[in-house]
PDB file of C-alpha atoms in Angstrom:
ATOM      1  CA  UNK A  29      11.499  14.244 -14.339  1.00  0.00           C
ATOM      2  CA  UNK A  30       9.040  11.528 -15.339  1.00  0.00           C
ATOM      3  CA  UNK A  31       5.350  12.173 -15.852  1.00  0.00           C
ATOM      4  CA  UNK A  32       4.572   9.949 -12.845  1.00  0.00           C
ATOM      5  CA  UNK A  33       6.795  11.997 -10.534  1.00  0.00           C
ATOM      6  CA  UNK A  34       5.222  15.232 -11.804  1.00  0.00           C
ATOM      7  CA  UNK A  35       1.751  13.819 -11.261  1.00  0.00           C
ATOM      8  CA  UNK A  36       2.684  12.821  -7.713  1.00  0.00           C
ATOM      9  CA  UNK A  37       4.018  16.329  -7.065  1.00  0.00           C
ATOM     10  CA  UNK A  38       0.811  17.865  -8.406  1.00  0.00           C
ATOM     11  CA  UNK A  39      -1.269  15.509  -6.254  1.00  0.00           C
ATOM     12  CA  UNK A  40       0.651  16.600  -3.174  1.00  0.00           C
ATOM     13  CA  UNK A  41       0.132  20.235  -4.146  1.00  0.00           C
ATOM     14  CA  UNK A  42      -3.598  19.620  -4.503  1.00  0.00           C
ATOM     15  CA  UNK A  43      -3.752  18.150  -0.999  1.00  0.00           C
ATOM     16  CA  UNK A  44      -1.966  21.198   0.383  1.00  0.00           C
ATOM     17  CA  UNK A  45      -4.333  23.531  -1.464  1.00  0.00           C
ATOM     18  CA  UNK A  46      -7.338  21.707  -0.010  1.00  0.00           C
ATOM     19  CA  UNK A  47      -5.840  21.942   3.495  1.00  0.00           C
ATOM     20  CA  UNK A  48      -5.283  25.686   3.082  1.00  0.00           C
ATOM     21  CA  UNK A  49      -8.780  26.339   1.742  1.00  0.00           C
ATOM     22  CA  UNK A  50     -10.401  24.221   4.455  1.00  0.00           C
ATOM     23  CA  UNK A  51      -8.642  26.442   6.988  1.00  0.00           C
ATOM     24  CA  UNK A  52     -10.138  29.524   5.331  1.00  0.00           C
ATOM     25  CA  UNK A  53      -6.777  30.972   4.291  1.00  0.00           C
ATOM     26  CA  UNK A  54      -5.952  32.604   0.969  1.00  0.00           C
ATOM     27  CA  UNK A  55      -2.598  31.926  -0.654  1.00  0.00           C
ATOM     28  CA  UNK A  56      -1.482  35.457   0.214  1.00  0.00           C
ATOM     29  CA  UNK A  57      -2.464  35.037   3.864  1.00  0.00           C
ATOM     30  CA  UNK A  58      -0.583  31.764   4.198  1.00  0.00           C
ATOM     31  CA  UNK A  59       2.505  33.256   2.543  1.00  0.00           C
ATOM     32  CA  UNK A  60       2.397  36.189   4.964  1.00  0.00           C
ATOM     33  CA  UNK A  61       2.116  33.896   7.996  1.00  0.00           C
ATOM     34  CA  UNK A  62       4.978  31.694   6.765  1.00  0.00           C
ATOM     35  CA  UNK A  63       7.184  34.614   5.705  1.00  0.00           C
ATOM     36  CA  UNK A  64       7.218  33.551   2.041  1.00  0.00           C
ATOM     37  CA  UNK A  65       6.931  35.421  -1.221  1.00  0.00           C
ATOM     38  CA  UNK A  66       3.252  35.120  -2.146  1.00  0.00           C
ATOM     39  CA  UNK A  67       4.063  33.295  -5.397  1.00  0.00           C
ATOM     40  CA  UNK A  68       5.570  30.377  -3.473  1.00  0.00           C
ATOM     41  CA  UNK A  69       2.174  29.060  -2.397  1.00  0.00           C
ATOM     42  CA  UNK A  70       0.936  28.892  -5.977  1.00  0.00           C
ATOM     43  CA  UNK A  71       4.120  27.182  -7.192  1.00  0.00           C
ATOM     44  CA  UNK A  72       3.887  24.507  -4.498  1.00  0.00           C
ATOM     45  CA  UNK A  73       0.181  23.880  -4.944  1.00  0.00           C
ATOM     46  CA  UNK A  74       0.405  23.495  -8.726  1.00  0.00           C
ATOM     47  CA  UNK A  75       3.421  21.200  -8.643  1.00  0.00           C
ATOM     48  CA  UNK A  76       5.908  23.706 -10.057  1.00  0.00           C
ATOM     49  CA  UNK A  77       8.052  23.641  -6.914  1.00  0.00           C
ATOM     50  CA  UNK A  78       8.665  20.677  -4.635  1.00  0.00           C
ATOM     51  CA  UNK A  79       8.001  21.681  -1.014  1.00  0.00           C
ATOM     52  CA  UNK A  80      10.564  21.052   1.698  1.00  0.00           C
ATOM     53  CA  UNK A  81       9.899  19.456   5.079  1.00  0.00           C
ATOM     54  CA  UNK A  82       9.879  22.972   6.548  1.00  0.00           C
ATOM     55  CA  UNK A  83       7.287  24.055   3.978  1.00  0.00           C
ATOM     56  CA  UNK A  84       4.992  21.185   4.945  1.00  0.00           C
ATOM     57  CA  UNK A  85       5.441  22.034   8.609  1.00  0.00           C
ATOM     58  CA  UNK A  86       4.460  25.639   7.898  1.00  0.00           C
ATOM     59  CA  UNK A  87       1.323  24.546   6.016  1.00  0.00           C
ATOM     60  CA  UNK A  88       0.247  22.271   8.865  1.00  0.00           C
ATOM     61  CA  UNK A  89       1.103  24.747  11.605  1.00  0.00           C
ATOM     62  CA  UNK A  90      -0.772  27.681  10.088  1.00  0.00           C
ATOM     63  CA  UNK A  91      -3.789  25.616   9.051  1.00  0.00           C
ATOM     64  CA  UNK A  92      -4.116  23.675  12.311  1.00  0.00           C
ATOM     65  CA  UNK A  93      -3.478  20.313  10.700  1.00  0.00           C
ATOM     66  CA  UNK A  94      -0.276  19.180  12.417  1.00  0.00           C
ATOM     67  CA  UNK A  95      -1.778  15.686  12.684  1.00  0.00           C
ATOM     68  CA  UNK A  96      -1.444  15.367   8.895  1.00  0.00           C
ATOM     69  CA  UNK A  97       2.270  16.218   8.842  1.00  0.00           C
ATOM     70  CA  UNK A  98       3.632  12.617   9.072  1.00  0.00           C
ATOM     71  CA  UNK A  99       1.467  11.498   6.152  1.00  0.00           C
ATOM     72  CA  UNK A 100       2.394  14.516   4.035  1.00  0.00           C
ATOM     73  CA  UNK A 101       6.091  14.082   4.844  1.00  0.00           C
ATOM     74  CA  UNK A 102       5.987  10.408   3.814  1.00  0.00           C
ATOM     75  CA  UNK A 103       4.432  11.428   0.504  1.00  0.00           C
ATOM     76  CA  UNK A 104       7.082  14.091  -0.059  1.00  0.00           C
ATOM     77  CA  UNK A 105       9.978  11.764   0.685  1.00  0.00           C
ATOM     78  CA  UNK A 106       8.704   9.142  -1.733  1.00  0.00           C
ATOM     79  CA  UNK A 107       8.140  11.438  -4.720  1.00  0.00           C
ATOM     80  CA  UNK A 108      11.640  11.723  -6.133  1.00  0.00           C
ATOM     81  CA  UNK A 109      12.687   8.221  -5.090  1.00  0.00           C
ATOM     82  CA  UNK A 110       9.466   6.513  -6.124  1.00  0.00           C
ATOM     83  CA  UNK A 111       9.953   6.160  -9.832  1.00  0.00           C
ATOM     84  CA  UNK A 112      13.195   4.526 -10.915  1.00  0.00           C
ATOM     85  CA  UNK A 113      13.690   3.720 -14.571  1.00  0.00           C
ATOM     86  CA  UNK A 114      14.649   0.101 -15.201  1.00  0.00           C
ATOM     87  CA  UNK A 115      17.512   1.229 -17.436  1.00  0.00           C
ATOM     88  CA  UNK A 116      19.041   2.969 -14.424  1.00  0.00           C
ATOM     89  CA  UNK A 117      18.307   0.108 -12.051  1.00  0.00           C
ATOM     90  CA  UNK A 118      19.729  -2.435 -14.489  1.00  0.00           C
ATOM     91  CA  UNK A 119      22.433  -0.189 -15.934  1.00  0.00           C
ATOM     92  CA  UNK A 120      25.248  -2.416 -14.702  1.00  0.00           C
ATOM     93  CA  UNK A 121      23.404  -5.688 -15.261  1.00  0.00           C
ATOM     94  CA  UNK A 122      20.906  -7.766 -13.307  1.00  0.00           C
ATOM     95  CA  UNK A 123      23.081  -8.604 -10.289  1.00  0.00           C
ATOM     96  CA  UNK A 124      22.713  -5.213  -8.583  1.00  0.00           C
ATOM     97  CA  UNK A 125      18.914  -5.231  -8.722  1.00  0.00           C
ATOM     98  CA  UNK A 126      18.776  -8.833  -7.497  1.00  0.00           C
ATOM     99  CA  UNK A 127      21.162  -7.989  -4.662  1.00  0.00           C
ATOM    100  CA  UNK A 128      18.826  -5.213  -3.500  1.00  0.00           C
ATOM    101  CA  UNK A 129      15.913  -7.639  -3.336  1.00  0.00           C
ATOM    102  CA  UNK A 130      18.042  -9.997  -1.222  1.00  0.00           C
ATOM    103  CA  UNK A 131      18.724  -7.202   1.283  1.00  0.00           C
ATOM    104  CA  UNK A 132      15.069  -6.178   1.429  1.00  0.00           C
ATOM    105  CA  UNK A 133      13.927  -9.753   2.015  1.00  0.00           C
ATOM    106  CA  UNK A 134      16.456 -10.268   4.802  1.00  0.00           C
ATOM    107  CA  UNK A 135      15.270  -7.093   6.560  1.00  0.00           C
ATOM    108  CA  UNK A 136      11.574  -8.020   6.392  1.00  0.00           C
ATOM    109  CA  UNK A 137       9.490  -9.927   8.932  1.00  0.00           C
ATOM    110  CA  UNK A 138       6.332 -10.226   6.790  1.00  0.00           C
ATOM    111  CA  UNK A 139       6.617 -10.347   3.016  1.00  0.00           C
ATOM    112  CA  UNK A 140       3.449 -10.352   0.900  1.00  0.00           C
ATOM    113  CA  UNK A 141       3.838 -11.058  -2.812  1.00  0.00           C
ATOM    114  CA  UNK A 142       1.283 -10.976  -5.610  1.00  0.00           C
ATOM    115  CA  UNK A 143       2.105 -12.051  -9.163  1.00  0.00           C
ATOM    116  CA  UNK A 144      -0.765 -12.567 -11.656  1.00  0.00           C
ATOM    117  CA  UNK A 145       0.977 -14.121 -14.672  1.00  0.00           C
ATOM    118  CA  UNK A 146       4.396 -15.464 -13.642  1.00  0.00           C
ATOM    119  CA  UNK A 147       5.934 -17.485 -10.846  1.00  0.00           C
ATOM    120  CA  UNK A 148       7.321 -15.029  -8.269  1.00  0.00           C
ATOM    121  CA  UNK A 149      11.098 -14.760  -8.225  1.00  0.00           C
ATOM    122  CA  UNK A 150      11.368 -16.103  -4.693  1.00  0.00           C
ATOM    123  CA  UNK A 151       9.877 -19.433  -5.860  1.00  0.00           C
ATOM    124  CA  UNK A 152      11.654 -19.744  -9.219  1.00  0.00           C
ATOM    125  CA  UNK A 153      13.963 -22.575 -10.195  1.00  0.00           C
ATOM    126  CA  UNK A 154      17.384 -21.697 -11.596  1.00  0.00           C
ATOM    127  CA  UNK A 155      16.244 -22.502 -15.153  1.00  0.00           C
ATOM    128  CA  UNK A 156      13.060 -20.436 -14.827  1.00  0.00           C
ATOM    129  CA  UNK A 157      15.003 -17.514 -13.332  1.00  0.00           C
ATOM    130  CA  UNK A 158      17.590 -17.707 -16.120  1.00  0.00           C
ATOM    131  CA  UNK A 159      14.865 -17.596 -18.762  1.00  0.00           C
ATOM    132  CA  UNK A 160      13.232 -14.511 -17.253  1.00  0.00           C
ATOM    133  CA  UNK A 161      16.486 -12.612 -16.662  1.00  0.00           C
ATOM    134  CA  UNK A 162      17.714 -13.481 -20.155  1.00  0.00           C
ATOM    135  CA  UNK A 163      14.622 -11.724 -21.533  1.00  0.00           C
ATOM    136  CA  UNK A 164      15.346  -8.632 -19.427  1.00  0.00           C
ATOM    137  CA  UNK A 165      18.977  -8.499 -20.557  1.00  0.00           C
ATOM    138  CA  UNK A 166      17.938  -8.628 -24.200  1.00  0.00           C
ATOM    139  CA  UNK A 167      15.017  -6.205 -23.875  1.00  0.00           C
ATOM    140  CA  UNK A 168      16.855  -3.499 -21.947  1.00  0.00           C
ATOM    141  CA  UNK A 169      20.211  -3.998 -23.751  1.00  0.00           C
ATOM    142  CA  UNK A 170      22.115  -4.245 -20.490  1.00  0.00           C
ATOM    143  CA  UNK A 171      25.386  -6.004 -19.613  1.00  0.00           C
ATOM    144  CA  UNK A 172      25.044  -9.789 -19.683  1.00  0.00           C
ATOM    145  CA  UNK A 173      25.652 -10.978 -16.130  1.00  0.00           C
ATOM    146  CA  UNK A 174      23.088 -13.760 -16.293  1.00  0.00           C
ATOM    147  CA  UNK A 175      24.880 -16.207 -14.019  1.00  0.00           C
ATOM    148  CA  UNK A 176      25.429 -13.623 -11.291  1.00  0.00           C
ATOM    149  CA  UNK A 177      21.820 -12.440 -11.538  1.00  0.00           C
ATOM    150  CA  UNK A 178      20.457 -15.977 -11.227  1.00  0.00           C
ATOM    151  CA  UNK A 179      22.762 -16.674  -8.280  1.00  0.00           C
ATOM    152  CA  UNK A 180      21.473 -13.611  -6.434  1.00  0.00           C
ATOM    153  CA  UNK A 181      17.857 -14.498  -7.173  1.00  0.00           C
ATOM    154  CA  UNK A 182      18.389 -17.957  -5.751  1.00  0.00           C
ATOM    155  CA  UNK A 183      20.212 -16.494  -2.744  1.00  0.00           C
ATOM    156  CA  UNK A 184      17.054 -14.588  -1.829  1.00  0.00           C
ATOM    157  CA  UNK A 185      15.220 -17.896  -1.554  1.00  0.00           C
ATOM    158  CA  UNK A 186      17.150 -18.691   1.638  1.00  0.00           C
ATOM    159  CA  UNK A 187      14.532 -16.603   3.464  1.00  0.00           C
ATOM    160  CA  UNK A 188      12.094 -19.448   2.755  1.00  0.00           C
ATOM    161  CA  UNK A 189      14.034 -21.733   5.066  1.00  0.00           C
ATOM    162  CA  UNK A 190      15.823 -19.570   7.621  1.00  0.00           C
ATOM    163  CA  UNK A 191      14.782 -16.973  10.158  1.00  0.00           C
ATOM    164  CA  UNK A 192      11.393 -16.246  11.684  1.00  0.00           C
ATOM    165  CA  UNK A 193       9.902 -14.179   8.861  1.00  0.00           C
ATOM    166  CA  UNK A 194       6.519 -14.976   7.350  1.00  0.00           C
ATOM    167  CA  UNK A 195       5.847 -15.132   3.608  1.00  0.00           C
ATOM    168  CA  UNK A 196       2.430 -14.845   2.005  1.00  0.00           C
ATOM    169  CA  UNK A 197       2.576 -15.511  -1.736  1.00  0.00           C
ATOM    170  CA  UNK A 198      -0.447 -15.214  -4.022  1.00  0.00           C
ATOM    171  CA  UNK A 199      -0.338 -15.841  -7.762  1.00  0.00           C
ATOM    172  CA  UNK A 200      -2.911 -16.026 -10.504  1.00  0.00           C
ATOM    173  CA  UNK A 201      -3.673 -19.429 -12.034  1.00  0.00           C
ATOM    174  CA  UNK A 202      -2.337 -18.032 -15.320  1.00  0.00           C
ATOM    175  CA  UNK A 203       1.151 -18.113 -13.756  1.00  0.00           C
ATOM    176  CA  UNK A 204       0.972 -21.911 -13.916  1.00  0.00           C
ATOM    177  CA  UNK A 205       0.319 -21.816 -17.661  1.00  0.00           C
ATOM    178  CA  UNK A 206       2.517 -18.946 -18.887  1.00  0.00           C
ATOM    179  CA  UNK A 207       5.418 -20.634 -20.690  1.00  0.00           C
ATOM    180  CA  UNK A 208       8.806 -19.433 -19.507  1.00  0.00           C
ATOM    181  CA  UNK A 209      11.687 -21.167 -21.249  1.00  0.00           C
ATOM    182  CA  UNK A 210      10.189 -24.419 -22.529  1.00  0.00           C
ATOM    183  CA  UNK A 211       8.149 -27.385 -21.349  1.00  0.00           C
ATOM    184  CA  UNK A 212      11.097 -28.899 -19.484  1.00  0.00           C
ATOM    185  CA  UNK A 213      11.679 -25.641 -17.617  1.00  0.00           C
ATOM    186  CA  UNK A 214       8.004 -25.430 -16.759  1.00  0.00           C
ATOM    187  CA  UNK A 215       7.868 -29.045 -15.596  1.00  0.00           C
ATOM    188  CA  UNK A 216      10.685 -28.404 -13.161  1.00  0.00           C
ATOM    189  CA  UNK A 217       9.093 -25.164 -11.998  1.00  0.00           C
ATOM    190  CA  UNK A 218       5.704 -26.727 -11.322  1.00  0.00           C
ATOM    191  CA  UNK A 219       7.371 -29.543  -9.380  1.00  0.00           C
ATOM    192  CA  UNK A 220       9.150 -26.877  -7.357  1.00  0.00           C
ATOM    193  CA  UNK A 221       5.825 -25.254  -6.450  1.00  0.00           C
ATOM    194  CA  UNK A 222       4.476 -28.554  -5.161  1.00  0.00           C
ATOM    195  CA  UNK A 223       7.547 -28.898  -2.953  1.00  0.00           C
ATOM    196  CA  UNK A 224       7.231 -25.366  -1.564  1.00  0.00           C
ATOM    197  CA  UNK A 225       3.586 -25.661  -0.519  1.00  0.00           C
ATOM    198  CA  UNK A 226       3.529 -26.664   3.089  1.00  0.00           C
ATOM    199  CA  UNK A 227       6.853 -25.143   4.117  1.00  0.00           C
ATOM    200  CA  UNK A 228       6.731 -23.644   7.618  1.00  0.00           C
ATOM    201  CA  UNK A 229       6.092 -19.870   7.633  1.00  0.00           C
ATOM    202  CA  UNK A 230       5.302 -19.923   3.876  1.00  0.00           C
ATOM    203  CA  UNK A 231       1.728 -19.700   2.608  1.00  0.00           C
ATOM    204  CA  UNK A 232       1.217 -20.115  -1.139  1.00  0.00           C
ATOM    205  CA  UNK A 233      -2.161 -19.398  -2.679  1.00  0.00           C
ATOM    206  CA  UNK A 234      -3.484 -19.477  -6.244  1.00  0.00           C
ATOM    207  CA  UNK A 235      -6.365 -17.342  -7.472  1.00  0.00           C
ATOM    208  CA  UNK A 236      -8.440 -19.520  -9.843  1.00  0.00           C
ATOM    209  CA  UNK A 237      -8.762 -18.237 -13.398  1.00  0.00           C
ATOM    210  CA  UNK A 238     -12.537 -17.951 -13.098  1.00  0.00           C
ATOM    211  CA  UNK A 239     -12.457 -15.933  -9.861  1.00  0.00           C
ATOM    212  CA  UNK A 240     -14.319 -12.637  -9.938  1.00  0.00           C
ATOM    213  CA  UNK A 241     -12.163  -9.572 -10.569  1.00  0.00           C
ATOM    214  CA  UNK A 242     -11.882  -7.526  -7.381  1.00  0.00           C
ATOM    215  CA  UNK A 243      -9.299  -4.959  -8.476  1.00  0.00           C
ATOM    216  CA  UNK A 244      -7.217  -4.676 -11.645  1.00  0.00           C
ATOM    217  CA  UNK A 245      -3.621  -4.730 -10.445  1.00  0.00           C
ATOM    218  CA  UNK A 246      -0.134  -5.588 -11.569  1.00  0.00           C
ATOM    219  CA  UNK A 247       2.391  -7.558  -9.540  1.00  0.00           C
ATOM    220  CA  UNK A 248       3.651  -6.111  -6.272  1.00  0.00           C
ATOM    221  CA  UNK A 249       5.692  -7.016  -3.202  1.00  0.00           C
ATOM    222  CA  UNK A 250       4.965  -5.693   0.292  1.00  0.00           C
ATOM    223  CA  UNK A 251       7.814  -5.451   2.798  1.00  0.00           C
ATOM    224  CA  UNK A 252       6.130  -5.343   6.212  1.00  0.00           C
ATOM    225  CA  UNK A 253       4.050  -2.144   6.300  1.00  0.00           C
ATOM    226  CA  UNK A 254       6.928   0.113   5.296  1.00  0.00           C
ATOM    227  CA  UNK A 255       7.279  -0.339   1.550  1.00  0.00           C
ATOM    228  CA  UNK A 256       5.581  -1.707  -1.554  1.00  0.00           C
ATOM    229  CA  UNK A 257       7.464  -2.303  -4.815  1.00  0.00           C
ATOM    230  CA  UNK A 258       5.383  -2.322  -7.998  1.00  0.00           C
ATOM    231  CA  UNK A 259       6.938  -3.419 -11.285  1.00  0.00           C
ATOM    232  CA  UNK A 260       5.889  -1.845 -14.566  1.00  0.00           C
ATOM    233  CA  UNK A 261       7.391  -2.386 -18.006  1.00  0.00           C
ATOM    234  CA  UNK A 262       9.744   0.589 -17.944  1.00  0.00           C
ATOM    235  CA  UNK A 263      10.079   1.401 -14.271  1.00  0.00           C
ATOM    236  CA  UNK A 264       9.752   0.302 -10.669  1.00  0.00           C
ATOM    237  CA  UNK A 265       7.461   2.235  -8.362  1.00  0.00           C
ATOM    238  CA  UNK A 266       8.309   2.436  -4.660  1.00  0.00           C
ATOM    239  CA  UNK A 267       5.355   3.119  -2.356  1.00  0.00           C
ATOM    240  CA  UNK A 268       6.130   4.368   1.171  1.00  0.00           C
ATOM    241  CA  UNK A 269       3.070   6.516   1.884  1.00  0.00           C
ATOM    242  CA  UNK A 270       1.189   4.827   4.776  1.00  0.00           C
ATOM    243  CA  UNK A 271      -2.261   5.462   3.285  1.00  0.00           C
ATOM    244  CA  UNK A 272      -1.266   3.837  -0.023  1.00  0.00           C
ATOM    245  CA  UNK A 273       0.428   0.898   1.707  1.00  0.00           C
ATOM    246  CA  UNK A 274      -2.823   0.275   3.568  1.00  0.00           C
ATOM    247  CA  UNK A 275      -4.665   0.162   0.236  1.00  0.00           C
ATOM    248  CA  UNK A 276      -2.225  -2.425  -1.132  1.00  0.00           C
ATOM    249  CA  UNK A 277      -2.741  -4.478   2.032  1.00  0.00           C
ATOM    250  CA  UNK A 278      -6.495  -4.317   1.460  1.00  0.00           C
ATOM    251  CA  UNK A 279      -6.079  -5.513  -2.142  1.00  0.00           C
ATOM    252  CA  UNK A 280      -3.769  -8.322  -1.036  1.00  0.00           C
ATOM    253  CA  UNK A 281      -6.255  -9.493   1.578  1.00  0.00           C
ATOM    254  CA  UNK A 282      -9.009  -9.457  -1.050  1.00  0.00           C
ATOM    255  CA  UNK A 283      -6.888 -11.587  -3.404  1.00  0.00           C
ATOM    256  CA  UNK A 284      -6.050 -13.974  -0.562  1.00  0.00           C
ATOM    257  CA  UNK A 285      -9.754 -14.478   0.126  1.00  0.00           C
ATOM    258  CA  UNK A 286     -10.212 -15.572  -3.489  1.00  0.00           C
ATOM    259  CA  UNK A 287      -7.168 -17.856  -3.513  1.00  0.00           C
ATOM    260  CA  UNK A 288      -7.050 -21.566  -2.807  1.00  0.00           C
ATOM    261  CA  UNK A 289      -4.370 -23.132  -0.628  1.00  0.00           C
ATOM    262  CA  UNK A 290      -2.991 -26.511   0.357  1.00  0.00           C
ATOM    263  CA  UNK A 291      -4.491 -29.486  -1.487  1.00  0.00           C
ATOM    264  CA  UNK A 292      -6.680 -27.244  -3.659  1.00  0.00           C
ATOM    265  CA  UNK A 293      -3.610 -25.333  -4.815  1.00  0.00           C
ATOM    266  CA  UNK A 294      -1.716 -28.561  -5.457  1.00  0.00           C
ATOM    267  CA  UNK A 295      -4.656 -29.741  -7.570  1.00  0.00           C
ATOM    268  CA  UNK A 296      -4.401 -26.679  -9.831  1.00  0.00           C
ATOM    269  CA  UNK A 297      -0.636 -27.161 -10.177  1.00  0.00           C
ATOM    270  CA  UNK A 298      -1.003 -30.852 -11.012  1.00  0.00           C
ATOM    271  CA  UNK A 299      -3.704 -30.003 -13.541  1.00  0.00           C
ATOM    272  CA  UNK A 300      -1.372 -27.522 -15.253  1.00  0.00           C
ATOM    273  CA  UNK A 301       1.400 -30.145 -15.313  1.00  0.00           C
ATOM    274  CA  UNK A 302      -0.890 -32.761 -16.842  1.00  0.00           C
ATOM    275  CA  UNK A 303      -2.118 -30.351 -19.520  1.00  0.00           C
ATOM    276  CA  UNK A 304       1.450 -29.473 -20.469  1.00  0.00           C
ATOM    277  CA  UNK A 305       2.533 -33.122 -20.624  1.00  0.00           C
ATOM    278  CA  UNK A 306      -0.532 -33.983 -22.678  1.00  0.00           C
ATOM    279  CA  UNK A 307       0.178 -31.176 -25.122  1.00  0.00           C
ATOM    280  CA  UNK A 308       3.810 -32.253 -25.474  1.00  0.00           C
ATOM    281  CA  UNK A 309       2.743 -35.858 -26.172  1.00  0.00           C
ATOM    282  CA  UNK A 310       0.225 -34.783 -28.811  1.00  0.00           C
ATOM    283  CA  UNK A 311       2.735 -32.633 -30.728  1.00  0.00           C
ATOM    284  CA  UNK A 312       4.268 -34.419 -33.735  1.00  0.00           C
TER     285      UNK A 312
END
């Protein structure tokens, strides 16, 4: 079990301990009411034992906090599934992971994406996608299925043009300047961004580099209000707890307020293109 999963289990145990104490019950009293061995309460509350749905129901019933049961259950169900190591996700190559993102996108009515330093996958050209996936294949030492992975990533982009879903995509200005592949790849990618801005049901915003920091965050994707996927270097974190999803929505809204859209966004993209062309011309 990863440290993150253990920390989540301990955090859930702490919440249960606070609920019990607020109700004025000792661990022994709660165990007696629930028909448990008295050591079970301590094991749950200190993260040594993962509670079951029935255990959560007993806590809420005997402490008069049944209204908190849905939130606690959502936390419990996300603990073991939340933290998936990239080596396991990518164990058979990149195609499987890309296929899962296609399914998620197709099942979503409102997708909110934030990416601070790269172009989000759903807006990538084939060359840009190939360059990023090639890095993942080499770094994680996984089977080389580059062509299939790129094909699946591009398949997901069909949601930009079909269906009634809404997409809200925010990226940091640095994403326009981070070199992926080479200058030719970047030129094509920046042209692609210009073409995407203005598509129906798609809103693309760019947070200027000099914008004030509101919250330090990594990239994340929100699928309606049911799930948030957060990518780290070694693992992917799946958020399904309603309270946490609401916090991600708050952060996204804050980033959107800082972002520029439409002509102002095009201006930043064109500026990045001009700087890259100028640098290429100046090189011997």
